[in-house]
Every structure is written in structure tokens, then in C-alpha cells.
Short mmCIF file of C-alpha atoms in Angstrom, two decimals:
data_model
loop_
_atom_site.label_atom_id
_atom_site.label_comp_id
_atom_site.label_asym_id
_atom_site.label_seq_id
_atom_site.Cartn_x
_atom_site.Cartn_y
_atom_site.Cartn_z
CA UNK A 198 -93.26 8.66 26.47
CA UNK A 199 -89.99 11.00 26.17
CA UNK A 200 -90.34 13.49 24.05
CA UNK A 201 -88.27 12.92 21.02
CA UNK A 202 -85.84 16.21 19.84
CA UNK A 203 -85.12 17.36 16.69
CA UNK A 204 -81.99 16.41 14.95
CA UNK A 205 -79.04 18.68 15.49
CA UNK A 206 -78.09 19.50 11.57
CA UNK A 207 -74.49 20.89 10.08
CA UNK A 208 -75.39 24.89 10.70
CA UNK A 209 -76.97 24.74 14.28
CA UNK A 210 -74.62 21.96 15.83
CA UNK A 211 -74.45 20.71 19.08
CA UNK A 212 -71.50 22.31 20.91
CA UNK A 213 -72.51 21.53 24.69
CA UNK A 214 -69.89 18.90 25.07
CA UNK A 215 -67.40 21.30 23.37
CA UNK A 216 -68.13 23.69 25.82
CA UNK A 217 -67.99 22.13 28.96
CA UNK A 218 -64.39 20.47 27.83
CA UNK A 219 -63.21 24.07 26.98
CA UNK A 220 -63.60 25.05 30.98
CA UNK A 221 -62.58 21.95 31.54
CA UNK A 222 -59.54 22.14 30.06
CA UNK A 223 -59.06 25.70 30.89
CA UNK A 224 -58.91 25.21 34.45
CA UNK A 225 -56.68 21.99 34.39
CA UNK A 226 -54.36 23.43 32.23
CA UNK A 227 -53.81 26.53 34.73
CA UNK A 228 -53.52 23.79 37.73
CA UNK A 229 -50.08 22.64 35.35
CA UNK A 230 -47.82 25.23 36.44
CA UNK A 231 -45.77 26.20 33.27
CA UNK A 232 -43.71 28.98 35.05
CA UNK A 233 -41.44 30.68 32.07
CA UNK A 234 -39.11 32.51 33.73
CA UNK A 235 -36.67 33.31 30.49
CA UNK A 236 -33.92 31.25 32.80
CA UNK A 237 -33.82 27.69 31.74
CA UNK A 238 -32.74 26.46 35.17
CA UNK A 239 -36.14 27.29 37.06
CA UNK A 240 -38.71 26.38 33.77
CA UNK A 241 -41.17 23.88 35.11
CA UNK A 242 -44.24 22.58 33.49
CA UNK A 243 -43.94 22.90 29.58
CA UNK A 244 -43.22 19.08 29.13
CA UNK A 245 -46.47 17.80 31.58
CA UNK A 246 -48.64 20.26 29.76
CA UNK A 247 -47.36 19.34 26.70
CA UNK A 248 -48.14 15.92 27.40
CA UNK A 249 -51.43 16.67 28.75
CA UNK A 250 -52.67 18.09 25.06
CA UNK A 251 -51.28 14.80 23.41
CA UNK A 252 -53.01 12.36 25.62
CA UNK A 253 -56.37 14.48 24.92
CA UNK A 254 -55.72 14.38 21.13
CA UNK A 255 -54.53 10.66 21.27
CA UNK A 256 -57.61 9.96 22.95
CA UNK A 257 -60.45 10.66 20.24
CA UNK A 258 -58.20 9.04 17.64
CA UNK A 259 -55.29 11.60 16.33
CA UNK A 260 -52.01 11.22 15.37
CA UNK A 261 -49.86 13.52 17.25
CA UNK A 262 -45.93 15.07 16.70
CA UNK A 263 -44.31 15.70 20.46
CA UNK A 264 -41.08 17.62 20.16
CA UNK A 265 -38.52 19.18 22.31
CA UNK A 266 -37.09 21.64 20.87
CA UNK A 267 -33.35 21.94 21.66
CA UNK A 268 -33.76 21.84 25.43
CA UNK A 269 -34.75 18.63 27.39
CA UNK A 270 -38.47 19.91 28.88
CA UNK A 271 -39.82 22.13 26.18
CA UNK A 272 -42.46 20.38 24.65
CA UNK A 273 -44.64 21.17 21.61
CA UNK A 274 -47.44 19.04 20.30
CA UNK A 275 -48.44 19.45 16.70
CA UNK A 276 -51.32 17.25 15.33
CA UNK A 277 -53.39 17.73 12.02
CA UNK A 278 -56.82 16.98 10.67
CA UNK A 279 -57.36 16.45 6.83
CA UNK A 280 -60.34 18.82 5.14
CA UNK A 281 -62.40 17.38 2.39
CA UNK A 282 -60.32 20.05 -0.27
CA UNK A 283 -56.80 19.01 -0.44
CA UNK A 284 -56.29 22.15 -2.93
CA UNK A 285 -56.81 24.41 -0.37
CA UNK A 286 -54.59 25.98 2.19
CA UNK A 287 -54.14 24.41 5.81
CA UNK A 288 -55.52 26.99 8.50
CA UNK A 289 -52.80 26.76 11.47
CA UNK A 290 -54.43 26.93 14.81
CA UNK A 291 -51.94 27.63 17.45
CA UNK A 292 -51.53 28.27 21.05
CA UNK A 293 -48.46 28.46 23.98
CA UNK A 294 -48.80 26.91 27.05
CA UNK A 295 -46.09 28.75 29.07
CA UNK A 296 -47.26 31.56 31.32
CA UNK A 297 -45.59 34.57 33.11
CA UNK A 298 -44.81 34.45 36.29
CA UNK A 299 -47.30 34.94 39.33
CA UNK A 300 -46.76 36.11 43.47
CA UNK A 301 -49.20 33.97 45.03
CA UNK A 302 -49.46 36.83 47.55
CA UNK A 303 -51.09 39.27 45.73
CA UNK A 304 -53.89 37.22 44.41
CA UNK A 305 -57.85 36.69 45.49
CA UNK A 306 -57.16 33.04 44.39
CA UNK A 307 -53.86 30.85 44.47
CA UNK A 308 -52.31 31.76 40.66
CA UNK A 309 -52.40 28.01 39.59
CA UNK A 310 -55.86 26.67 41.17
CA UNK A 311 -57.69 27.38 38.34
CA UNK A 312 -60.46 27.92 40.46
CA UNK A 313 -63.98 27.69 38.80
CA UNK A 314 -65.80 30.44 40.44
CA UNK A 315 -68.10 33.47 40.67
CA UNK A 316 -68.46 33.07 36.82
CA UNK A 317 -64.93 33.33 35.80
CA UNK A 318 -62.25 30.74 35.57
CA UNK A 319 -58.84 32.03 37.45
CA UNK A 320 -55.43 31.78 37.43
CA UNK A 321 -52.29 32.33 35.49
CA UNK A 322 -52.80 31.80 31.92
CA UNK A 323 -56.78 32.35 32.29
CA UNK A 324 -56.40 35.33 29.37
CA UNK A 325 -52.64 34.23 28.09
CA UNK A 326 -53.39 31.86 26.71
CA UNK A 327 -54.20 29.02 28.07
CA UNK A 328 -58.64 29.97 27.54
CA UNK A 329 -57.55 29.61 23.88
CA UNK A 330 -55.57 26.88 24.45
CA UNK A 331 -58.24 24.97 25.99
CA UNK A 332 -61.31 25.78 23.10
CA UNK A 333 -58.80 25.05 20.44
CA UNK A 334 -57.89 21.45 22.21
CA UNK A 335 -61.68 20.86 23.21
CA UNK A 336 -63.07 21.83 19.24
CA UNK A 337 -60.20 19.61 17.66
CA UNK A 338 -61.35 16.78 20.33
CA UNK A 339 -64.91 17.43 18.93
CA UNK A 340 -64.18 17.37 15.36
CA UNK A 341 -62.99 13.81 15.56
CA UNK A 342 -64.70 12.46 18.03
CA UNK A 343 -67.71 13.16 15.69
CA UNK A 344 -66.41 12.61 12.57
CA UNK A 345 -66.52 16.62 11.13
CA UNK A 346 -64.20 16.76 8.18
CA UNK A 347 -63.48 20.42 8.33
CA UNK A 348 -63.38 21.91 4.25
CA UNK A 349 -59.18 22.40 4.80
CA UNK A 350 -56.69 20.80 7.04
CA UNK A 351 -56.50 22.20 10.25
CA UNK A 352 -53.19 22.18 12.04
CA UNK A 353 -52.96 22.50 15.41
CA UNK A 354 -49.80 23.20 18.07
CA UNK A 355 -49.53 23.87 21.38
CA UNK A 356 -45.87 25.38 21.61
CA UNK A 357 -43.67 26.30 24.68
CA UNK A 358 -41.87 29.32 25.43
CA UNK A 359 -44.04 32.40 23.63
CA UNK A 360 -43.39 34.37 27.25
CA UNK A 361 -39.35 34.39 26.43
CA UNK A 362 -39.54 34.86 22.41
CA UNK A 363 -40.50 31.16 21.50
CA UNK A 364 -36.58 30.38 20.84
CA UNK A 365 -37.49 26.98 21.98
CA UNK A 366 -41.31 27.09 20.65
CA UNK A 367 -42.61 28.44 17.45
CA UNK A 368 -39.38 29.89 15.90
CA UNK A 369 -37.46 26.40 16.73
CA UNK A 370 -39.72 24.58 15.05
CA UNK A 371 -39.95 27.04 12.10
CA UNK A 372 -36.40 26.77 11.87
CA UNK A 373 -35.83 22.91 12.78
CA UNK A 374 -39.31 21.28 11.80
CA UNK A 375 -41.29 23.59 9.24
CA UNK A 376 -42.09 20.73 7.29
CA UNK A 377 -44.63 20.41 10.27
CA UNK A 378 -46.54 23.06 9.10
CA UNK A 379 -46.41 22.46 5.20
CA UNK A 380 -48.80 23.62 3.11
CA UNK A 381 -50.24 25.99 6.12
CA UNK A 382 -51.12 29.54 4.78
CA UNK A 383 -53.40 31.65 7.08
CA UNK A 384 -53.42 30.90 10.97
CA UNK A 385 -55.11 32.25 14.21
CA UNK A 386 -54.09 32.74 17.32
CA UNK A 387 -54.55 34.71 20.84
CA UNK A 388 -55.63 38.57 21.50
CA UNK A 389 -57.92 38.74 19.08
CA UNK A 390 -62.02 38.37 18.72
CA UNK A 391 -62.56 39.85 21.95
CA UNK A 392 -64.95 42.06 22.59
CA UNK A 393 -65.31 45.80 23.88
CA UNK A 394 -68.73 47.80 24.17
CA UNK A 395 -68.26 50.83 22.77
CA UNK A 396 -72.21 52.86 22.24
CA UNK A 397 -75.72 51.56 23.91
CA UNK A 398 -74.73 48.10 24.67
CA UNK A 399 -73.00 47.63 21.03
CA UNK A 400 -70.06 45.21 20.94
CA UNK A 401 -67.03 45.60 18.21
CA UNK A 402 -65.25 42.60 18.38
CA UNK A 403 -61.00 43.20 17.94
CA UNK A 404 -59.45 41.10 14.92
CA UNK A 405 -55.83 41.42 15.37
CA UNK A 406 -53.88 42.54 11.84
CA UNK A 407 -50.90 43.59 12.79
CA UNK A 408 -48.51 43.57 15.63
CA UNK A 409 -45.85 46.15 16.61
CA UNK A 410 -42.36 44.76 16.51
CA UNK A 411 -40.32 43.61 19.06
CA UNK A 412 -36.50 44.37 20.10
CA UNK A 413 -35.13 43.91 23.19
CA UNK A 414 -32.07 46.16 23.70
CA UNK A 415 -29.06 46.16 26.11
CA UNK A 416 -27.04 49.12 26.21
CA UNK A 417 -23.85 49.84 27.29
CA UNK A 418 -21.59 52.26 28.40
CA UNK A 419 -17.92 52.37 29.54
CA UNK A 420 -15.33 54.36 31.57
CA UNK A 421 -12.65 54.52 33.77
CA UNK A 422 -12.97 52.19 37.23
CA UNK A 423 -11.45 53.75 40.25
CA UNK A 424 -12.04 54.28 43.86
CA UNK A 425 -15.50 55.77 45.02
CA UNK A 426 -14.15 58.16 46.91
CA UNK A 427 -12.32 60.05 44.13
CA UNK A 428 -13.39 63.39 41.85
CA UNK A 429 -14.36 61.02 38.84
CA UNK A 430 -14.60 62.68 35.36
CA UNK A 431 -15.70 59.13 32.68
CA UNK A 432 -18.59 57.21 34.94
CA UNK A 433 -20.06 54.56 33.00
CA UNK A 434 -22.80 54.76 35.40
CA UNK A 435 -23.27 58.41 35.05
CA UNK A 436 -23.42 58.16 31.38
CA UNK A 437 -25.95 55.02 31.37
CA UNK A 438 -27.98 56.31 33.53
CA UNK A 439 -28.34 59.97 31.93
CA UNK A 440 -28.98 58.32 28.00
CA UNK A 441 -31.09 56.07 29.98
CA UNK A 442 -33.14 59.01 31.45
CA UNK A 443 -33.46 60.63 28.22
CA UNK A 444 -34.63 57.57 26.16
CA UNK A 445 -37.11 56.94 28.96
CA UNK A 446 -38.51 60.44 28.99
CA UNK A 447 -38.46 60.73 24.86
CA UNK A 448 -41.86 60.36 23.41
CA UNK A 449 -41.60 59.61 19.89
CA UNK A 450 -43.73 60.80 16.92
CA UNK A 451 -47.17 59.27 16.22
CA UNK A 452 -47.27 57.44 13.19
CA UNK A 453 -51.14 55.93 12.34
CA UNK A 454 -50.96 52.69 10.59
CA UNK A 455 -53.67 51.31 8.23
CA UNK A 456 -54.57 48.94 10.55
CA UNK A 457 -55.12 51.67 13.85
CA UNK A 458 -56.26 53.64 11.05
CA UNK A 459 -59.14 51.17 10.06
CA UNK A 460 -59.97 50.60 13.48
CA UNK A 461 -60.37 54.08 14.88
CA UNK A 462 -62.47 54.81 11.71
CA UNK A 463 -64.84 51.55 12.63
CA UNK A 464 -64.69 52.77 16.35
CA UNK A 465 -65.88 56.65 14.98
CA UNK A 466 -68.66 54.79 12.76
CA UNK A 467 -70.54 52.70 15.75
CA UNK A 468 -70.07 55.78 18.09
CA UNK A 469 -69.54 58.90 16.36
CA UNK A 470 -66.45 59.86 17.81
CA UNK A 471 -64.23 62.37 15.91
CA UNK A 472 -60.70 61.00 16.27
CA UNK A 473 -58.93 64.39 15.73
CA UNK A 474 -55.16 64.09 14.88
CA UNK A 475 -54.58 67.20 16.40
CA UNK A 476 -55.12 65.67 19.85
CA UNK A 477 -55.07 61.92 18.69
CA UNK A 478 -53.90 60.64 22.12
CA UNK A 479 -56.68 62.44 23.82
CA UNK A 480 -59.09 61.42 21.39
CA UNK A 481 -58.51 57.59 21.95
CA UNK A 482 -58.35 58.02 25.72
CA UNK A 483 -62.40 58.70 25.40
CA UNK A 484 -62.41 54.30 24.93
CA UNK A 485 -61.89 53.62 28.12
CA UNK A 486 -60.01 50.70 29.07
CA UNK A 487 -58.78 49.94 25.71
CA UNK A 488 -57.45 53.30 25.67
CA UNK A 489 -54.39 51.52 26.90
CA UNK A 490 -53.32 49.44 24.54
CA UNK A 491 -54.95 51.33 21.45
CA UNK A 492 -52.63 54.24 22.24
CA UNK A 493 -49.53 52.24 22.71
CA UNK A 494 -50.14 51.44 19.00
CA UNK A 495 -49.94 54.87 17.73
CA UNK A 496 -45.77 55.25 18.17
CA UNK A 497 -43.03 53.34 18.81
CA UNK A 498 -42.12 52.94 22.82
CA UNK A 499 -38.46 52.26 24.45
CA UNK A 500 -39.24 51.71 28.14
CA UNK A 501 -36.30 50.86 30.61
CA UNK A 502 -36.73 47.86 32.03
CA UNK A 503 -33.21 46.67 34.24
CA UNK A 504 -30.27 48.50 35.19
CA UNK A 505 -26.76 45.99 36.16
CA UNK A 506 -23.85 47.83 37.18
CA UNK A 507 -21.30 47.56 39.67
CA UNK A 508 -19.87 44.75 42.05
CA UNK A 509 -19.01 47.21 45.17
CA UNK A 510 -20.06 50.46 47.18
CA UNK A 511 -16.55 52.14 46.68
CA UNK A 512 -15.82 50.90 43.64
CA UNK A 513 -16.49 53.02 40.22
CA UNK A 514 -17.48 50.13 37.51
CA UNK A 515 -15.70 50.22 34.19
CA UNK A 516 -19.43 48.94 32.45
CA UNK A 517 -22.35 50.27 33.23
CA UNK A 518 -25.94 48.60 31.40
CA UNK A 519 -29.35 49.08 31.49
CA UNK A 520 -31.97 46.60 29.05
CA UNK A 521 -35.29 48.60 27.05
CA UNK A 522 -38.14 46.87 25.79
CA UNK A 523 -38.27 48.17 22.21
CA UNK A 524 -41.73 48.37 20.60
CA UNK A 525 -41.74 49.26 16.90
CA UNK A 526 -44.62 50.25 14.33
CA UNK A 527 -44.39 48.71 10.92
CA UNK A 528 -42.34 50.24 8.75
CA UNK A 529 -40.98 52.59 11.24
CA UNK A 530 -37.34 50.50 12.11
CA UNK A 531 -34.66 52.63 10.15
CA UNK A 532 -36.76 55.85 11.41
CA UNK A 533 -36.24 54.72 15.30
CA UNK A 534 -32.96 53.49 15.33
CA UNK A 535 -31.91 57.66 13.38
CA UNK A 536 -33.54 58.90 16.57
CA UNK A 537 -31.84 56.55 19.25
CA UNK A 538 -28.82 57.39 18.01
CA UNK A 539 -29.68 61.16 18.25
CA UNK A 540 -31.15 60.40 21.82
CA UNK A 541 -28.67 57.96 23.34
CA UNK A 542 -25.17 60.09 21.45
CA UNK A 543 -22.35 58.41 20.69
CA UNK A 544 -20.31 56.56 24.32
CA UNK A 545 -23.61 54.32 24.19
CA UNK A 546 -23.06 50.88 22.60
CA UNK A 547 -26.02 49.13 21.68
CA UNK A 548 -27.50 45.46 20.95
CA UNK A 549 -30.78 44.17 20.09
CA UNK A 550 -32.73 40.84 20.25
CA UNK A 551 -36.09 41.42 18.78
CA UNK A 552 -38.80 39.80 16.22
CA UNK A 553 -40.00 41.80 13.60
CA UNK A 554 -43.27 44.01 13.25
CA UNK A 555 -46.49 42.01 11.35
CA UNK A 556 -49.49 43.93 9.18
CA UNK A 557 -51.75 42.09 7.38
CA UNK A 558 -55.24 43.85 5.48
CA UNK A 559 -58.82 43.01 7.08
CA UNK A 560 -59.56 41.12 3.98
CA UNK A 561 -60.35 37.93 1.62
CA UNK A 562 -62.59 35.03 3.20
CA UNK A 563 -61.06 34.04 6.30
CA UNK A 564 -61.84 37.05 7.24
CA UNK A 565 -65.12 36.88 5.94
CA UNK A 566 -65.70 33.83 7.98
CA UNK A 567 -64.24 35.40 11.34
CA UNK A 568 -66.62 38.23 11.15
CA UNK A 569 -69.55 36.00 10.22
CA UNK A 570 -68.80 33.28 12.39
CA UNK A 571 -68.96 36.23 15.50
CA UNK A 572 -72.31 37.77 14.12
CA UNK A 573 -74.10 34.05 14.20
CA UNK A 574 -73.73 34.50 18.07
CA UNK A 575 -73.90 38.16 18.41
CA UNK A 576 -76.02 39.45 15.43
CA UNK A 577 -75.63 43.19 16.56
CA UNK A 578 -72.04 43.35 16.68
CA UNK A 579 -69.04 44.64 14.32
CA UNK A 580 -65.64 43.02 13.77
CA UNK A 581 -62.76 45.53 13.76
CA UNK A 582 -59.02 45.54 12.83
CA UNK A 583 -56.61 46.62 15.03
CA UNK A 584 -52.83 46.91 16.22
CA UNK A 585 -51.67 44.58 18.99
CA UNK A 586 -48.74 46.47 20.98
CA UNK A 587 -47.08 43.14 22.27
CA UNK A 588 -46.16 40.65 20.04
CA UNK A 589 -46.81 36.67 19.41
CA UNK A 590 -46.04 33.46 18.17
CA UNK A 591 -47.38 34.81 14.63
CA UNK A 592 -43.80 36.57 13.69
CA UNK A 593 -42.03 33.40 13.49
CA UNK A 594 -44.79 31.63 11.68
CA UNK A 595 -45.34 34.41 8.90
CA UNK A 596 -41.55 33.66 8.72
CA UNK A 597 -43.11 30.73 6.74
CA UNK A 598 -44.82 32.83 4.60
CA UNK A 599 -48.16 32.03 6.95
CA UNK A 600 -50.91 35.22 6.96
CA UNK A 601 -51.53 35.51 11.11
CA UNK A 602 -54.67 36.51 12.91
CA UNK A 603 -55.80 37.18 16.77
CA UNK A 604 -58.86 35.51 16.91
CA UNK A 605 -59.79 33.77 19.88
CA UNK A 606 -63.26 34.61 20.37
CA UNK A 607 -64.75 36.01 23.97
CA UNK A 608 -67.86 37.96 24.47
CA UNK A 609 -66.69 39.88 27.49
CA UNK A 610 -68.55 41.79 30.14
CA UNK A 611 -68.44 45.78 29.81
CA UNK A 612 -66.76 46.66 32.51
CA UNK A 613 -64.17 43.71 32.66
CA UNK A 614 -60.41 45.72 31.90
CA UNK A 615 -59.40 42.81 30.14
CA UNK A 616 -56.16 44.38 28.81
CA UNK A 617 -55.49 44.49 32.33
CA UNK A 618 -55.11 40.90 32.93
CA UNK A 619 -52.70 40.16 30.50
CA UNK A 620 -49.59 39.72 32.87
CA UNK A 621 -51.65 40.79 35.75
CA UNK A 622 -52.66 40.12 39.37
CA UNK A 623 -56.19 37.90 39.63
CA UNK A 624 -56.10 36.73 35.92
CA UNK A 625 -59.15 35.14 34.77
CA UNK A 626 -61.50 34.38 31.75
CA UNK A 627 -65.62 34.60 32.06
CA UNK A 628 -67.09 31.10 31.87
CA UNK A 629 -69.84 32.69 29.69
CA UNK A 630 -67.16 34.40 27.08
CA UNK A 631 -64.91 30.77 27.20
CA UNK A 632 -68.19 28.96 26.09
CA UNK A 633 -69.77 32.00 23.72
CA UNK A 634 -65.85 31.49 21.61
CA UNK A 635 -66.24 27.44 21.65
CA UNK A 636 -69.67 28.11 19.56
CA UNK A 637 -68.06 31.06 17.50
CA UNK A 638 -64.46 28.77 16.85
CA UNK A 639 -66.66 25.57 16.20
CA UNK A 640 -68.34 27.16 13.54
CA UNK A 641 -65.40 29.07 12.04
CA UNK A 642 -63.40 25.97 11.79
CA UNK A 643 -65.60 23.43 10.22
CA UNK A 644 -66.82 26.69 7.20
CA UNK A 645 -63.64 28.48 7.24
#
């Protein structure tokens, strides 16, 4: 006789299915190459992946919004679940399936095999964000297929173009469909609720809160064009490339924000670390690999990125210009732009293209329900706020008024540098952490 099992019940569910669809889906959703180069005339992908996340959804019963946005190709899928308290909130879940480009050459595995092996799940979009992508589509798939009513609506999108700004993603659709996303107030999204281990084997798991702001900047200078060969007194080159040299070698001042503030404190709690401003920078290079992207949250950072000039050897160019990646603290905008114009003087024209810095508090019962939701499946950890240098979907949607969160959950190996896979060769995502953040996301949505 088989040996009957006890019943499953609401607070101990049954998330196997869940988690075997969430590597599933991760690895078939890297094998859809969704290239986003920033140049419309070589995207590929967005529209097949798009259409990949509505056929799952339309499968287990949802209605589902497909929209390209402005641009035949870039396709966003938007579909929502009704909670049993219409009074509350929606909770946005949201996720981009475009990726970064990859050289095929200079990986272990081909980029877009999504390869299931040696524990991990590879390939472009493993960490960015196509892991979260895949648990978010793989929980909502499990929510109706078994008839959870969550306590609010859940919304959830799966937007193109984060890599390149989200002009035709999240901020078209903010701007074109917001009543998409109406009655939404809190959301989540990627690089956040990961973990680092910090002190004897003690994870703090990262909460992102804030994120510095964005601005991509062309400058330009101008002079006189003549022959090569000539004594030449007004180079535009010359001057580019000299403001470019000293905005490249400025460091500017560090500034600590609540939210690096909160987490540094959290970090000196676990481990007992003294965080001395004297030698901040110093002090936070004692994490380890975090150190990276912890200290690129402690000032604002103008790094030189392209340099266009000229059209022939002999020929002195009238316009010289070089583009800078422009990441700013909150609060600190009218503060960087007094000491670019101190740095790059007065022949240098400049324009900007950015998104706007986000802080939020590590507060109120979302919150509440990240942290405990984490400490179900990993009782000895701590959740922590902190800064994300780079910057997400969330800026357009707090446009909407919408409170934003990094929380996609992944219980990562020690000595895994995962801020190093973010853009980076041999990208990949532990099959262990992909199905430790189904459990962790299962329970936070159907409590949260």
C-alpha cells in the first residue's frame, strides 16, 4: 500500500513545480537572443521573447496586454492577477528581457545556450535579468494554475529595452499606457535579495533602496579646421581631449547617503567592522567583492566612455566629442553639475540624457514581508539596505508615483563575484540560488 503524504497547507506550500519551471524558463529564455544594442537596426529578439511570456501566461488561464511600444519589435507583456483586498495597493512585479551584448569568443559556454550545467545556468541574461524574469513568470504560472488568490493584485510585465534606458520599455509605457499599471503602488524588481557572506558563514541579504542617477553626457568642443600639417593654435581635439582627461582623473567628494549609511551600519553590526570616514574607501574595500559596487555608491562618477572626432589624417576637425557615463547620488545633481563646470571650463558645451536618482526608507510592511519571507528559508540571515550604482526600470515607474525595490531573491555561494557578472564574460545564475528565490518570491507574493 503507498504510503499516503500529508497535505501540503497555505504556509509550507508545494513549490517543486515552481521551481523546476523557474530553470526552465531561465534557460529558454537565454536560448531567445534579445541582443540590445542601443541601435534599432541590429535589435533582435524582444518581440519572440515577448511572445514567449504571453503564451506561458495564456496558458494557465490569464489575460494578457502585448504592446509595442513605438517601434515595430519591442514587445512588452503586462498581465494582472486580482487579490482578495481590492482596497489595497497592486504590488508591480517587473522584469526586462533585453540583454547586453555578448563575444561568443570569450566565453566557457556559447552566450545564448543557456546551458544547464555544473550547477549553474549560463548565458547572457543568467544574472540580468532574465533568472528573475523566469521565477516571476514560473510563480505567476503557479498562482493560477492553482487557484492562489494573492491578498493584492499583482501586476506583472516583462518590458523591452532596460539595457538602452527603456525609451521603448518601461518609460513608453509610463508615458503612453500608465493606465496599465493603475492603482500599482510598491513594486520589485532585479539586483536586489541577493546574498553576500559577510562573518562565519552569516549571509546579509541586499534590499535595494535607492539607486544612483543616471545621465549620459556628450560633450563638445569646437575650433578652427585646417590642414594637419600647420602650427595650430584652437584644436577642438586638443581641448576635448584635455577637459576629457581632467574629468576622467577628478574624483569627486564622498557623500554617504541614508541608505549606504544604513547598510554599512548593518554590515559593522554582523561583523564588527569600524567603517571609519576618515578612510571610508579603505574601510569598505575589507567586503570583498562587493567592495566594488558598495564604493561606487559613496560619490558621484563621470567615466569617459567614446571619443568621435575627425574624418581625415591631415585634416584638423572643427568638432571634437567625447560621451561620459554620469552616475549621480541623490540629492547631489546641482552640486555635480557646479563642479563640471569648474572641471570641464568654459569652450566645453555640454548635453545630457539621463534618468533621475531613486531613495526610498527600509520601511513599512512590504518590507517587513521581504525580510521575513528571506528568513523562512534562511533563518540565520539579515536583510540590508543598500545603494545600487547602475540604475533600472524603477525610475520610470516611481515616475508613477510607484515605491521600487531590488528584490529578486538568490542565496549565492561565498565565493561567487556576482557583481562581476552583471555585463560580464561567462554569466550565469546557481540552480540552487534560482530555486532557493522561487520558495522565498512564492511566499512573499501570496502574504505580501
Amino acid at each position: 500500500m503507498t504510503e499516503q503524504l500529508p497535505p501540503t497547507t497555505p504556509d509550507v506550500p508545494d513549490t517543486s513545480l515552481a521551481e523546476e519551471e523557474a530553470v526552465r524558463l531561465t534557460s529558454e529564455l537565454i536560448r531567445i537572443d534579445t541582443t540590445n544594442t542601443g541601435d534599432p537596426d541590429t535589435l533582435v529578439g524582444e518581440r519572440a521573447a515577448a511572445e514567449f511570456v504571453a503564451a506561458q501566461l495564456a496558458e494557465v488561464g490569464y489575460e494578457t496586454t502585448y504592446v509595442e511600444s513605438g517601434a515595430p519589435g519591442r514587445g512588452n507583456v503586462v498581465a494582472r492577477l486580482a487579490g482578495s483586498d481590492p482596497n489595497r495597493g497592486a504590488l508591480l512585479v517587473h522584469g526586462h528581457l533585453d540583454v547586453v551584448p555578448a563575444d561568443a569568443s570569450e566565453w566557457s559556454v556559447h552566450p545564448f545556450s543557456g546551458a544547464v550545467q555544473d550547477g549553474y545556468v549560463w548565458g547572457r541574461g543568467a544574472v540580468d535579468m532574465k533568472d528573475m524574469v523566469a521565477m516571476s513568470l514560473a510563480l505567476a504560472r503557479r498562482l493560477k494554475r492553482d487557484g492562489i488568490q494573492p491578498k493584492r493584485d499583482i501586476i506583472f510585465a516583462f518590458l523591452a529595452d532596460e539595457e538602452a534606458g527603456g525609451h521603448f520599455g518601461a518609460q513608453w509605457l509610463v508615458e503612453n499606457r500608465p493606465e496599465l499599471f493603475e492603482g500599482a503602488t510598491e513594486a520589485i524588481s532585479e539586483v536586489g535579495g541577493f546574498s553576500i557572506t559577510v562573518k562565519d558563514g552569516v549571509r546579509a541579504y541586499l534590499i535595494e533602496t535607492a539607486e544612483k542617477g543616471i545621465a549620459w553626457m556628450t560633450l563638445r568642443a569646437r575650433g578652427r579646421a585646417g590642414h594637419g600639417s600647420m602650427i595650430h593654435d584652437d584644436n577642438a581635439v586638443t581641448k576635448l581631449t584635455q577637459a576629457v582627461s581632467r574629468l576622467g582623473t577628478h574624483r569627486f567628494p564622498i557623500v554617504l547617503t541614508d541608505s549606504v549609511r544604513e547598510f554599512l551600519q548593518g554590515i559593522s553590526d554582523i561583523t564588527g567592522l569600524a567603517f571609519d570616514e576618515d578612510d571610508l574607501e579603505g574601510s569598505v574595500a575589507k567586503l570583498g567583492n562587493i567592495a566594488r559596487m558598495i564604493g561606487a555608491t559613496l560619490r558621484d562618477t563621470a567615466n569617459p566612455t567614446m571619443l568621435k572626432a575627425g574624418y581625415k589624417s591631415n585634416v584638423i576637425p572643427s568638432i571634437a566629442e567625447a560621451t561620459v557615463d554620469c552616475r549621480i547620488l541623490p540629492g547631489r545633481q546641482a552640486a555635480f553639475e557646479r563642479e563640471l563646470d569648474e572641471i570641464l571650463g568654459p569652450d566645453i558645451e555640454r548635453e545630457w540624457v539621463g534618468l533621475p536618482p531613486l531613495e526610498t526608507t527600509f520601511d513599512g510592511a512590504l518590507v517587513d514581508h521581504m525580510t521575513s519571507s528571506i528568513l523562512a528559508e534562511d533563518p540565520g540571515a539579515k536583510a540590508l539596505p543598500y545603494m545600487l550604482s547602475g540604475g533600472t526600470d524603477a525610475k520610470s515607474f516611481a515616475q508613477l508615483g510607484i515605491r521600487c525595490f531590488g528584490y529578486a531573491p538568490l542565496r549565492l555561494p561565498a565565493d561567487l563575484d556576482f557583481s562581476a557578472l552583471f555585463h560580464g564574460v561567462d554569466e550565469r545564475v546557481p540552480v540552487d540560488a534560482l530555486r532557493f528565490g522561487t520558495r522565498v518570491l512564492d511566499r512573499f507574493l501570496r502574504n505580501c
